[in-house]
Amino acid sequence: MVHLAAIPHESDDAVNDTLIRAVKKVHLQLANDEDSFTTSVYGSRFAAIDLPRHEMPENEMPKEVAYRMIKDELSLDGNPMLNLASFVTTYMEEEAEKLMAESFSKNFIDYEEYPQSADIQNRCVSMIGRLFHAPVASENANGEGSDIGAVGTSCVGSSEAIMLAVLAMKKRWRNKRIEAGKPYDKPNLVMSSAVQVCWEKATRYFEVDEKLVYCTEDRFVIDPEETVNLVDENTIGICCILGTTYTGEYEDVKAVNDLLCKKGLDTPIHVDAASGGFVAPFVVPDLEWDFRLEHVVSINVSGHKYGLVYPGVGWVVWRAAEYLPKELVFNINYLGADQASFTLNFSKGASQVIGQYYQLIRLGKHGYRAIMSNLTRTANYLSDSLESLGFIIMSKKSGEGLPLVAFRLTPQEDRNYDEFALAHQLRVRGWVVPAYTMAPHTEHLKMLRVVVREDFTRSRCDALIKDIIQGQATLEAMDQDSIRRQNEFIGKHHTASGKATHNHPKYRVRSCNPFGSH
């Protein structure tokens, strides 16, 4: 989460000021010699002063000291491998890391200076497009490629990819409306109420009305019939999710496509395959959700999720150039050569694209299939284990969804704790297992979710199960008032969100603390 930060006054550090004034009253004969830097970092004067917080210092410090001081601060972060809330990759091989580090200085947008990096991106687009059964351009008699093939590009993540896809759908719809002499001031997009927040950003930023298909207590994805019924002449497209954020379930893209065909509608479908795009092709290859369906015109996927690359890299592919209006693509020549650009940002590093290419050729289809199969087995094992402990499983198993487990407690009137209290117990043990409420219209359902990533092994899964059992036992032994007071204390003094003071007060959400009352 990127925070909008306020610029504080130095007087805001009241606790530190009080401590400093008290210390100044103490007169001791302490060493005050100039640093010779023959001692260790912790023997230098920098170890005895606070790191700059609000203003850039006047003088420099040795690189070894700067490295160690910042490294020590970062040691207070959590362990990424125990963060089971995130889909983002937390492990890559040393060779991949080395390649990526060697590309840190390359500005990927400069195709003329770094043509090989640009070509590697094109290779990735081609491989990913073929994985999604995208149409392939053929050569004409002159040996030149035709324009009927798919097109795509890299992004900083699926959020940018989705923004670009929504822009393309809106512009294409708008052009058709103008050509037909019809109004084009009320575009809408049909999607599930369980979409990731980037879809809400896209509709709000680009002034597109949302038409939501709401979840129910026993259905956590879109209903195809209800979805198609929401389509009207102002609909720029339909969003189908291959692996929802809440439960990981795949939405039935084929059913939506078939209903559109049956009703003779030409509404395009965009598939948000941010998480499932690198899972479904290897676990359930016969599942039809991609360009095999005629109404699917664009697909996004996150390379930094199950694409197995560190953040942030994403990809977006269009069925053909006709689905990406030409007026959205900018042609520039001030980097040394003519080049086309369709991105929300301009400069970006080449490292993540290089990392994606490494994974694609290093692992191959067999390697990805082996990893995704293991993740699916681990998720099935965890799901079965939690079900045997009495939890209600809300996610799908055996390839019908992402390798994650969404679960909740059984309704029980005499229970003194809820899912948020259990998440707190796991947090004390080092695990980050998010507790949250379901999508709009089903907010009364509380749940927990464990994302099974590449480095979540069977033995680590067993350790989590043991800690869940111990956490429940601890909560069972506490009365309701003790649980409430402990949750409030942890929320204010233990969690980073509870202690945060850097969010600007205008944008701060007071009720976002997951360990408060629910």
XYZ file of C-alpha atoms in Angstrom:
518
model
C 0.000 0.000 0.000
C 1.394 3.397 -0.963
C 0.566 5.959 1.705
C -0.154 9.659 1.215
C 2.143 11.101 3.859
C 1.936 14.360 5.754
C 5.123 16.433 6.248
C 5.415 16.649 10.047
C 6.775 19.487 12.172
C 9.850 18.616 14.201
C 7.893 19.316 17.375
C 5.750 16.260 16.592
C 8.478 14.060 18.077
C 7.428 15.056 21.606
C 8.658 11.873 23.235
C 12.109 12.191 21.678
C 12.350 15.897 22.643
C 11.549 15.116 26.271
C 14.171 12.391 26.325
C 16.786 14.657 24.720
C 16.216 17.421 27.268
C 16.583 14.950 30.118
C 19.798 13.517 28.692
C 21.344 16.983 28.249
C 21.180 17.489 31.998
C 23.531 14.547 32.523
C 27.204 15.509 32.265
C 29.498 12.571 31.565
C 33.064 12.378 30.328
C 32.505 10.445 27.100
C 34.725 10.037 24.046
C 34.113 12.772 21.481
C 37.027 12.221 19.120
C 36.730 12.472 15.344
C 35.895 9.144 13.730
C 38.876 7.372 12.237
C 36.628 4.557 10.968
C 39.118 1.981 12.120
C 36.539 0.702 14.597
C 33.307 -1.070 13.691
C 30.181 0.681 12.427
C 28.796 0.585 15.945
C 31.864 2.378 17.290
C 31.288 5.381 15.024
C 29.381 8.507 16.035
C 26.549 7.550 13.657
C 25.585 4.620 15.859
C 24.988 7.028 18.752
C 22.610 9.348 16.928
C 19.221 8.884 15.359
C 18.936 8.465 11.605
C 17.550 11.517 9.743
C 13.758 11.359 9.583
C 12.403 14.626 8.231
C 15.165 16.600 6.554
C 18.151 15.671 4.437
C 21.360 15.894 6.501
C 23.986 18.510 5.664
C 26.907 16.080 5.625
C 27.549 12.654 4.186
C 28.262 9.374 5.978
C 30.441 6.423 4.928
C 28.723 3.928 2.645
C 29.346 1.046 5.047
C 27.631 2.942 7.851
C 24.663 3.958 5.684
C 24.227 0.354 4.549
C 24.365 -1.085 8.056
C 22.107 1.529 9.620
C 19.405 1.068 6.972
C 19.797 -2.717 7.035
C 19.274 -2.682 10.795
C 16.083 -0.654 10.374
C 14.783 -3.049 7.731
C 15.397 -5.988 10.060
C 12.292 -4.824 11.916
C 10.149 -5.753 8.900
C 8.315 -9.060 8.982
C 9.499 -12.274 7.349
C 8.100 -12.341 3.775
C 7.912 -16.133 3.825
C 5.456 -16.007 6.745
C 3.275 -13.422 5.015
C 0.428 -15.611 3.806
C -1.728 -12.596 2.936
C 0.131 -11.716 -0.243
C 0.124 -13.334 -3.681
C 3.430 -11.643 -4.490
C 6.512 -13.791 -5.139
C 8.971 -13.980 -2.239
C 11.523 -16.437 -3.677
C 13.700 -16.478 -6.777
C 16.899 -18.335 -7.539
C 20.232 -16.588 -7.028
C 20.973 -16.661 -10.741
C 17.725 -14.794 -11.447
C 18.501 -12.245 -8.743
C 21.968 -11.706 -10.201
C 20.589 -11.125 -13.697
C 18.025 -8.683 -12.354
C 20.635 -6.803 -10.302
C 22.814 -6.437 -13.391
C 19.908 -4.726 -15.167
C 19.043 -2.199 -12.442
C 20.590 0.675 -14.404
C 18.691 -0.009 -17.618
C 15.729 2.234 -18.388
C 13.487 -0.194 -20.202
C 11.611 2.495 -22.125
C 14.769 3.393 -24.067
C 14.439 0.769 -26.808
C 17.180 2.307 -28.942
C 19.782 2.084 -26.169
C 18.666 -1.308 -24.846
C 17.324 -3.165 -27.883
C 18.012 -6.608 -26.457
C 15.982 -5.898 -23.338
C 13.141 -4.717 -25.576
C 13.414 -7.896 -27.634
C 13.292 -9.976 -24.457
C 10.021 -8.249 -23.539
C 8.645 -9.150 -26.963
C 9.649 -12.768 -26.413
C 7.800 -12.780 -23.087
C 4.676 -11.295 -24.708
C 4.815 -13.976 -27.409
C 5.225 -16.823 -24.915
C 2.472 -15.557 -22.620
C 0.153 -14.861 -25.563
C 0.591 -18.390 -26.852
C -0.022 -19.730 -23.346
C -3.407 -17.965 -23.544
C -4.113 -19.319 -27.067
C -3.799 -15.876 -28.662
C -4.097 -15.612 -32.465
C -0.683 -15.667 -34.111
C 0.200 -13.290 -36.934
C 1.052 -14.923 -40.253
C 3.483 -13.722 -42.890
C 2.323 -12.417 -46.251
C 3.939 -13.011 -49.607
C 6.546 -10.330 -48.938
C 7.605 -11.998 -45.700
C 6.053 -9.277 -43.596
C 3.849 -9.943 -40.588
C 0.134 -9.221 -40.884
C -1.833 -7.243 -38.323
C -4.237 -10.009 -37.386
C -2.093 -11.379 -34.572
C -2.309 -10.525 -30.873
C -0.475 -7.563 -29.361
C 0.715 -7.027 -25.812
C 3.051 -5.196 -23.502
C 4.680 -5.364 -20.105
C 3.417 -3.224 -17.215
C 4.484 -2.516 -13.655
C 1.732 -4.894 -12.491
C -1.820 -5.973 -13.203
C -3.161 -2.646 -11.938
C -1.543 -0.786 -14.833
C -2.509 -3.606 -17.207
C -6.159 -3.308 -16.170
C -6.084 0.476 -16.516
C -4.807 0.090 -20.082
C -7.411 -2.557 -20.903
C -10.249 -0.394 -19.560
C -8.964 2.574 -21.569
C -8.909 0.448 -24.710
C -12.455 -0.872 -24.140
C -13.806 2.582 -23.392
C -12.133 4.197 -26.396
C -13.297 1.458 -28.765
C -16.891 1.713 -27.463
C -16.762 5.505 -27.713
C -15.552 5.390 -31.317
C -18.390 3.069 -32.280
C -20.951 5.328 -30.590
C -19.601 8.424 -32.368
C -19.634 6.616 -35.712
C -23.274 5.623 -35.125
C -24.198 9.152 -34.062
C -25.208 8.042 -30.565
C -24.406 9.596 -27.164
C -21.249 8.373 -25.466
C -21.377 10.117 -22.072
C -22.489 7.200 -19.871
C -20.156 4.226 -20.326
C -20.500 1.327 -17.882
C -18.591 -1.805 -17.029
C -20.151 -5.033 -15.746
C -18.149 -6.796 -13.036
C -18.339 -8.683 -9.768
C -18.598 -6.910 -6.429
C -15.569 -9.037 -5.463
C -13.170 -7.336 -7.880
C -9.775 -6.158 -6.715
C -9.592 -2.459 -5.843
C -7.737 -1.606 -9.079
C -11.019 -2.108 -10.977
C -12.725 0.448 -8.759
C -9.806 2.800 -9.389
C -10.104 2.311 -13.143
C -13.837 3.051 -13.234
C -13.491 6.072 -10.944
C -10.404 7.545 -12.616
C -11.728 7.037 -16.151
C -15.343 7.968 -15.331
C -17.001 4.646 -16.104
C -20.124 3.566 -14.215
C -19.957 0.273 -12.329
C -22.627 -2.372 -12.855
C -22.002 -4.881 -10.102
C -22.990 -8.517 -9.840
C -23.214 -8.996 -6.091
C -22.016 -12.056 -4.211
C -24.365 -14.084 -2.037
C -23.834 -16.264 1.024
C -23.359 -19.345 -1.154
C -21.969 -17.747 -4.345
C -18.753 -15.752 -4.252
C -18.358 -15.180 -8.017
C -20.525 -13.700 -10.752
C -23.683 -15.422 -11.942
C -23.341 -15.631 -15.770
C -27.048 -15.067 -16.451
C -27.255 -12.057 -14.147
C -24.035 -10.699 -15.635
C -25.243 -10.774 -19.232
C -28.622 -9.351 -18.223
C -26.853 -6.205 -16.964
C -25.413 -5.489 -20.404
C -26.897 -2.543 -22.293
C -25.874 -0.293 -25.177
C -23.552 1.705 -22.897
C -21.608 -1.335 -21.676
C -17.963 -1.067 -22.736
C -17.194 -4.600 -21.566
C -17.488 -7.348 -18.974
C -14.807 -8.210 -16.439
C -14.416 -11.894 -15.576
C -11.927 -12.896 -12.876
C -9.750 -15.982 -13.114
C -9.217 -16.324 -9.376
C -10.977 -13.828 -7.134
C -9.098 -12.023 -4.373
C -11.534 -13.193 -1.706
C -11.819 -16.946 -2.302
C -9.612 -17.671 -5.319
C -12.484 -19.196 -7.284
C -12.466 -19.029 -11.080
C -15.428 -17.256 -12.641
C -17.188 -19.082 -15.490
C -15.870 -17.107 -18.453
C -17.137 -19.673 -20.958
C -20.714 -19.453 -19.672
C -20.663 -15.657 -20.017
C -19.190 -15.963 -23.513
C -21.788 -18.518 -24.596
C -24.669 -16.399 -23.310
C -23.374 -13.386 -25.231
C -23.218 -15.519 -28.367
C -26.716 -16.885 -27.750
C -28.169 -13.389 -27.369
C -26.272 -12.012 -30.332
C -24.423 -9.386 -28.274
C -20.988 -8.125 -29.336
C -19.922 -7.081 -25.819
C -16.200 -7.727 -25.227
C -14.872 -9.654 -22.236
C -11.693 -8.765 -20.391
C -10.293 -11.556 -18.224
C -8.531 -10.462 -15.061
C -6.100 -13.368 -14.806
C -3.759 -11.514 -12.437
C -3.414 -14.582 -10.231
C -4.833 -17.448 -12.288
C -3.118 -16.755 -15.600
C 0.000 -18.696 -14.637
C -1.922 -21.400 -12.741
C -4.887 -22.566 -14.836
C -2.906 -23.317 -18.048
C -0.797 -25.833 -16.127
C -3.281 -27.292 -13.623
C -6.492 -27.302 -15.701
C -5.318 -26.849 -19.316
C -8.697 -27.875 -20.754
C -10.540 -25.081 -18.933
C -11.737 -22.597 -21.560
C -11.324 -19.063 -20.250
C -8.881 -17.373 -22.629
C -8.686 -16.408 -26.325
C -10.292 -19.716 -27.268
C -13.534 -17.859 -26.469
C -14.511 -15.404 -29.201
C -15.696 -12.600 -26.889
C -12.466 -12.495 -24.873
C -10.565 -9.535 -26.324
C -7.947 -8.861 -23.638
C -6.270 -10.592 -20.715
C -3.983 -9.326 -17.956
C -1.691 -11.410 -15.772
C 0.733 -10.578 -12.958
C 4.263 -11.801 -13.471
C 4.995 -11.026 -9.823
C 2.332 -13.414 -8.521
C 2.268 -16.957 -9.870
C 4.510 -15.807 -12.710
C 7.190 -16.252 -10.014
C 8.956 -12.889 -10.378
C 9.632 -10.304 -7.674
C 7.345 -7.241 -7.815
C 6.475 -5.489 -9.968
C 5.758 -6.774 -13.429
C 2.504 -7.462 -15.207
C 1.383 -8.235 -18.721
C -1.601 -7.386 -20.891
C -2.447 -9.033 -24.219
C -5.103 -8.048 -26.765
C -6.595 -10.533 -29.217
C -5.705 -8.270 -32.153
C -4.608 -4.706 -32.871
C -8.217 -3.704 -33.647
C -9.024 -4.000 -29.929
C -6.317 -1.472 -29.049
C -7.360 1.828 -30.670
C -4.444 3.454 -32.459
C -5.079 6.885 -30.936
C -4.130 5.523 -27.494
C -0.642 4.636 -28.688
C 1.925 7.454 -28.652
C 4.806 7.670 -31.080
C 7.954 9.382 -29.820
C 11.457 9.911 -31.165
C 13.323 11.834 -28.462
C 15.132 8.742 -27.166
C 17.071 8.326 -30.374
C 14.593 6.432 -32.558
C 10.908 6.249 -33.466
C 9.008 4.032 -31.052
C 5.442 3.399 -29.945
C 4.414 3.737 -26.303
C 1.226 2.643 -24.530
C 1.849 2.900 -20.790
C 0.593 4.976 -17.881
C 4.121 5.687 -16.715
C 7.198 6.224 -18.848
C 10.525 5.209 -17.336
C 10.863 1.836 -15.647
C 13.650 -0.626 -14.980
C 14.273 -3.647 -17.175
C 15.035 -5.958 -14.231
C 11.583 -7.457 -13.759
C 11.148 -8.184 -17.465
C 14.536 -9.921 -17.443
C 13.439 -11.874 -14.367
C 10.261 -12.987 -16.128
C 12.188 -14.187 -19.169
C 14.564 -16.119 -16.911
C 11.679 -17.940 -15.255
C 9.938 -18.730 -18.532
C 12.994 -20.340 -20.142
C 14.524 -21.710 -16.932
C 11.387 -23.559 -15.825
C 9.601 -24.151 -19.098
C 6.090 -25.571 -19.147
C 7.205 -28.666 -17.261
C 8.719 -26.613 -14.440
C 5.686 -24.361 -14.055
C 3.405 -27.405 -14.144
C 5.440 -29.099 -11.400
C 5.383 -26.013 -9.156
C 1.667 -25.296 -9.642
C 0.843 -28.968 -9.068
C 2.723 -28.930 -5.765
C 0.958 -25.725 -4.705
C -2.409 -27.283 -5.530
C -1.570 -30.395 -3.497
C -0.478 -28.282 -0.530
C -3.647 -26.164 -0.739
C -5.785 -29.320 -0.859
C -3.952 -30.704 2.177
C -4.420 -27.492 4.149
C -8.086 -27.292 3.142
C -8.759 -30.880 4.241
C -6.891 -30.308 7.514
C -8.829 -27.151 8.371
C -12.115 -28.789 7.452
C -11.319 -31.640 9.845
C -10.735 -29.020 12.567
C -14.289 -27.763 12.071
C -13.720 -24.739 9.821
C -16.032 -23.923 6.919
C -14.048 -23.927 3.669
C -15.057 -21.143 1.266
C -12.504 -21.767 -1.485
C -12.418 -24.443 -4.174
C -10.017 -27.388 -4.330
C -8.268 -29.494 -6.955
C -7.697 -26.832 -9.580
C -11.155 -25.234 -9.528
C -9.535 -22.112 -8.148
C -6.223 -20.654 -7.083
C -3.938 -22.542 -4.677
C -5.265 -20.755 -1.619
C -7.553 -21.645 1.272
C -10.306 -19.282 2.408
C -12.068 -20.420 5.571
C -14.202 -19.247 8.456
C -15.398 -20.390 11.850
C -18.664 -22.265 12.157
C -21.528 -20.186 13.595
C -21.476 -20.707 17.371
C -23.270 -18.419 19.806
C -21.164 -19.223 22.864
C -17.810 -18.587 21.169
C -15.985 -15.562 22.606
C -13.718 -14.915 19.634
C -13.999 -14.405 15.889
C -11.769 -14.719 12.821
C -10.015 -11.436 13.593
C -9.002 -12.639 17.060
C -7.605 -15.849 15.552
C -5.650 -13.810 12.987
C -4.165 -11.878 15.905
C -3.056 -15.078 17.622
C -1.322 -16.192 14.435
C 0.281 -12.754 14.108
C 1.825 -13.133 17.556
C 3.391 -16.368 16.310
C 4.869 -14.583 13.275
C 2.273 -15.527 10.639
C 0.399 -12.903 8.643
C -2.955 -14.517 7.864
C -5.493 -11.837 6.938
C -8.965 -11.774 8.422
C -11.489 -9.729 6.473
C -15.143 -9.416 5.568
C -16.595 -10.583 2.274
C -17.542 -8.375 -0.674
C -20.461 -5.871 -0.570
C -23.863 -7.391 0.327
C -22.089 -10.227 2.181
C -20.062 -8.128 4.625
C -21.437 -10.068 7.593
C -19.316 -13.047 6.560
C -15.902 -12.945 8.236
C -13.125 -15.100 6.881
C -9.408 -15.876 6.838
C -7.259 -16.630 3.807
C -3.972 -18.452 3.315
C -2.227 -17.927 -0.032
C -0.087 -20.932 -0.947
C 3.000 -19.644 -2.730
C 6.036 -21.398 -4.166
C 8.007 -21.300 -0.902
C 5.098 -22.537 1.265
C 6.182 -26.148 1.711
C 4.323 -29.045 3.294
C 6.410 -28.816 6.477
C 5.684 -25.100 6.808
C 2.011 -25.876 6.226
C 2.099 -28.345 9.138
C 3.663 -25.646 11.333
C 0.819 -23.282 10.442
C -1.822 -25.897 11.269
C -0.234 -26.481 14.676
C -0.222 -22.746 15.393
C -3.886 -22.471 14.375
C -4.740 -25.235 16.846
C -2.687 -23.566 19.594
C -4.186 -20.186 18.795
C -7.705 -21.550 19.138
C -6.795 -23.236 22.413
C -5.464 -19.943 23.773
C -8.630 -18.092 22.765
C -10.882 -20.797 24.189
C -9.240 -20.268 27.586
C -9.918 -16.507 27.563
C -13.147 -14.692 28.361
C -14.662 -12.164 25.968
C -13.469 -9.092 27.848
C -9.882 -10.366 27.972
C -9.933 -11.048 24.231
C -11.304 -7.579 23.527
C -8.677 -5.823 25.668
C -5.874 -7.884 24.189
C -7.047 -7.183 20.636
C -7.229 -3.453 21.337
C -3.744 -3.467 22.852
C -2.275 -5.411 19.934
C -4.073 -3.199 17.438
C -2.625 -0.024 18.946
C 0.855 -1.140 19.922
C 1.833 -4.255 17.942
C 0.500 -3.991 14.402
C 2.127 -1.579 11.977
C -1.243 -0.173 10.878
C -2.201 0.492 14.485
C 1.013 2.397 15.217
C 1.143 4.263 11.901
C 1.256 8.049 12.138
C 2.476 8.887 8.632
C -0.874 8.779 6.851
C -2.198 12.245 6.163
C -5.160 12.853 8.517
C -7.414 13.858 5.610
C -7.106 10.373 4.068
C -6.750 8.290 7.209
C -9.392 5.603 7.727
C -10.121 5.312 11.415
C -11.825 1.913 11.270
C -9.222 0.039 9.216
C -7.590 -1.659 12.212
C -8.346 -5.396 11.870
C -7.796 -6.000 15.584
C -10.385 -3.535 16.802
C -14.039 -4.297 17.376
C -15.949 -6.060 14.598
